[in-house]
Structures are given as structure tokens and as C-alpha cells.
Coordinates of N, CA and C and ligand atoms in Angstrom, one line a residue:
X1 N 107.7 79.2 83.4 CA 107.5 80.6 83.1 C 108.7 81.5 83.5
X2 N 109.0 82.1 82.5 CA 110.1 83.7 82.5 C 110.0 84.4 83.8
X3 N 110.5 84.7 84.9 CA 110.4 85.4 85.3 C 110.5 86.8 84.5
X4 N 109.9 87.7 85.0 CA 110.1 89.2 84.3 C 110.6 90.8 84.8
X5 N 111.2 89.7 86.6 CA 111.8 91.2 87.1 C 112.5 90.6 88.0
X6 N 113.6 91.6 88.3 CA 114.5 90.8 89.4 C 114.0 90.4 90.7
X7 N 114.6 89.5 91.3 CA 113.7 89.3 92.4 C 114.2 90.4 93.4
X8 N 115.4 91.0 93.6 CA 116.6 92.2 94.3 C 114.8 93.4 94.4
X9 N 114.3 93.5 93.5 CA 113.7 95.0 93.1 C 113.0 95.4 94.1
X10 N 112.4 94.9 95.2 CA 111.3 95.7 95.9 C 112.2 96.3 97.2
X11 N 113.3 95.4 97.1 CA 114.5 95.8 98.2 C 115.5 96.7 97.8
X12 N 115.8 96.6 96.7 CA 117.0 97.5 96.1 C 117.1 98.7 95.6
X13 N 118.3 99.9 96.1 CA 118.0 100.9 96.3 C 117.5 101.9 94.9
X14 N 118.4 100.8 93.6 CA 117.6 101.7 92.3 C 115.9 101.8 92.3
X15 N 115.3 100.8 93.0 CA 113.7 101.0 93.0 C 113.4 102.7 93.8
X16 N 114.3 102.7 94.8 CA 113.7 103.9 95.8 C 114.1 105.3 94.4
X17 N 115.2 105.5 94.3 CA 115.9 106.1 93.6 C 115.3 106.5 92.3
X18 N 114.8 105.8 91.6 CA 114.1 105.7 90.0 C 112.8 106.1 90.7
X19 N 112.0 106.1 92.4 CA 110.5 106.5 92.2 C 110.6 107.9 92.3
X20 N 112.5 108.3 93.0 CA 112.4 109.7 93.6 C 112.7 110.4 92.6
X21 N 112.9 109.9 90.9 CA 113.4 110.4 90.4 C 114.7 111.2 89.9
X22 N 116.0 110.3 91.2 CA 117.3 110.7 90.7 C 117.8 109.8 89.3
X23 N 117.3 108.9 89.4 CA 118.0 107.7 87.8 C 116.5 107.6 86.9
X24 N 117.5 107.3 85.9 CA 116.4 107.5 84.6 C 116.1 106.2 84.7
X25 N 114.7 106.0 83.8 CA 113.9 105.0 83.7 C 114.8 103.8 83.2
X26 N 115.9 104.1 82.1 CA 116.4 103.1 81.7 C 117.3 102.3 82.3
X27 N 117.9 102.7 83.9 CA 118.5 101.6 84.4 C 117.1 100.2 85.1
X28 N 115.8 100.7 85.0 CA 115.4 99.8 85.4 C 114.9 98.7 84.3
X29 N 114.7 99.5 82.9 CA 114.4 98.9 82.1 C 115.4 97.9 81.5
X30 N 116.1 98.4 81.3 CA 117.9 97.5 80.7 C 117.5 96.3 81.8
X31 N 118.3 97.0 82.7 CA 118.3 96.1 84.1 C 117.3 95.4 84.7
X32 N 116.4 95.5 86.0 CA 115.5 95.2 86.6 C 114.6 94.6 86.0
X33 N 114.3 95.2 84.5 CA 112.9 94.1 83.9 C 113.8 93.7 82.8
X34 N 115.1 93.7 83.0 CA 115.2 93.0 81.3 C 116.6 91.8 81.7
X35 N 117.6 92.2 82.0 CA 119.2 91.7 81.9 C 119.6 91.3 83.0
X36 N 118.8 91.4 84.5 CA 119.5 91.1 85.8 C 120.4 90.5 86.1
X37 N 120.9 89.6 85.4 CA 121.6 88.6 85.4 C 123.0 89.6 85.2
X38 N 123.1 90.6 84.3 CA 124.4 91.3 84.0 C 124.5 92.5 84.4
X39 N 123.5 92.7 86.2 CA 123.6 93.5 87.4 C 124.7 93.7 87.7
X40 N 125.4 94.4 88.1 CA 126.9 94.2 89.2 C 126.3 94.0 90.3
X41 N 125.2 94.5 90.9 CA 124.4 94.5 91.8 C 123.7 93.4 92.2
X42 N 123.1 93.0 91.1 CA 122.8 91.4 91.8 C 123.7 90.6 91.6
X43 N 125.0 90.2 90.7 CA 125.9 89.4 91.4 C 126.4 89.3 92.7
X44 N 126.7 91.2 93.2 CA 127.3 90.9 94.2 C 126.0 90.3 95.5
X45 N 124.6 90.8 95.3 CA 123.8 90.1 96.1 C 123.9 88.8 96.6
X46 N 124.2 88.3 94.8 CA 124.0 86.4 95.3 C 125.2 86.0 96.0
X47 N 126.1 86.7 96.1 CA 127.8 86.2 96.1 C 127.9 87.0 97.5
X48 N 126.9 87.7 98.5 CA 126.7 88.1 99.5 C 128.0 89.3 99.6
X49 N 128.5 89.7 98.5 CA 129.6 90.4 99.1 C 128.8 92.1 99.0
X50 N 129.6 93.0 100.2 CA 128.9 93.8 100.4 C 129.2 95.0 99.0
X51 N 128.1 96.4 99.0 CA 128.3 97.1 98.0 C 127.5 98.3 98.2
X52 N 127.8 99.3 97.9 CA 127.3 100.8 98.2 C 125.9 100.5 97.6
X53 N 125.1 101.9 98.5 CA 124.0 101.9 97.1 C 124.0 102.7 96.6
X54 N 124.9 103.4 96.4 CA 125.1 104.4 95.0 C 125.5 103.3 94.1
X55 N 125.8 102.3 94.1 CA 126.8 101.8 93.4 C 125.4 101.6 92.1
X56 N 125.4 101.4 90.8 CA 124.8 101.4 89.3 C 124.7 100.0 89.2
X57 N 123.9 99.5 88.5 CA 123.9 98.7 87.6 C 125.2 98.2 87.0
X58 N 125.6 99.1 86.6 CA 127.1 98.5 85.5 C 127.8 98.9 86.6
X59 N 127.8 98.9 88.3 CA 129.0 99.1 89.0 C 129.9 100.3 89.1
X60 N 129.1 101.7 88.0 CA 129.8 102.7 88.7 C 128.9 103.2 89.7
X61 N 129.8 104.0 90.5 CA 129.4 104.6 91.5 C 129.1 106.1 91.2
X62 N 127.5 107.0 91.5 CA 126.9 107.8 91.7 C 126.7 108.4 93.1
X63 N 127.9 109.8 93.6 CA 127.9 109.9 94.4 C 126.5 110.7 94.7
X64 N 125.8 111.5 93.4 CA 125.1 112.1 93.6 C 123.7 111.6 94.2
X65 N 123.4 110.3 94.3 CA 122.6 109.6 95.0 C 122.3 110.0 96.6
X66 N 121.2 109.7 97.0 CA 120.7 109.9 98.4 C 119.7 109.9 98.7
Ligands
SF4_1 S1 119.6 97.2 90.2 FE1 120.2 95.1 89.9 S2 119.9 94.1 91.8 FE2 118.7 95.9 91.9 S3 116.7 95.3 91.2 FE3 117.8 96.1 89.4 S4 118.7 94.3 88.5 FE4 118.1 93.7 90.6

């Protein structure tokens, strides 16, 4: 069976972020339920190297986050 969401999500800051309504629905949709694999965010998870959590999906950084 497919997994169907990243395993990162219940820990990772776009989940907090998308409930508080600073990021649009679509980084979770692209991402989290669809593409995880082409996270910048979860590579860097698996690869333990450290990374903001402003830091996006595609790896830019959102200072407006908080
Ligand atoms: S932002 Fe990336 S690491 Fe976080 S839950 Fe979504 S796909 Fe996983």
C-alpha cells in the first residue's frame, strides 16, 4: 500500500503553519499529500542535516513565518 502523506507531517512546521493559516493549502497539497520525496525539507530530515523552519518546501526561506 501507497503511503499517502509524509511521514515528517504531524512534526513539521508547515503542518503548524498551514493550520495557523500563514501558508496556502497548496504547499501541503503539492508536497505533504502528494511529492514528499521532492521536499527540500524532507531530504534534509533523512540526511539529518539541520534547517530553518521557515525554510518552504522548495527550500526558500519565508521570513514572514512564526
Ligand atoms: S513540508 Fe516536507 S517534510 Fe514537512 S511534512 Fe511536508 S513534505 Fe514532509
Amino acid at each position: 500500500m501507497k503511503d499517502s502523506q509524509c511521514k515528517w507531517f504531524d512534526v513539521c512546521p508547515m503542518k503548524y503553519y498551514w493550520k495557523q493559516g500563514q501558508i496556502e493549502s497548496k504547499w501541503i497539497e503539492d508536497y505533504c499529500n502528494k511529492n514528499w520525496l521532492n521536499c527540500i525539507r524532507y531530504e534534509k530530515e533523512e540526511n539529518g542535516i539541520d534547517h530553518p523552519d521557515q525554510m518552504l518546501p522548495n527550500g526558500e526561506i519565508d521570513e514572514n513565518l512564526y
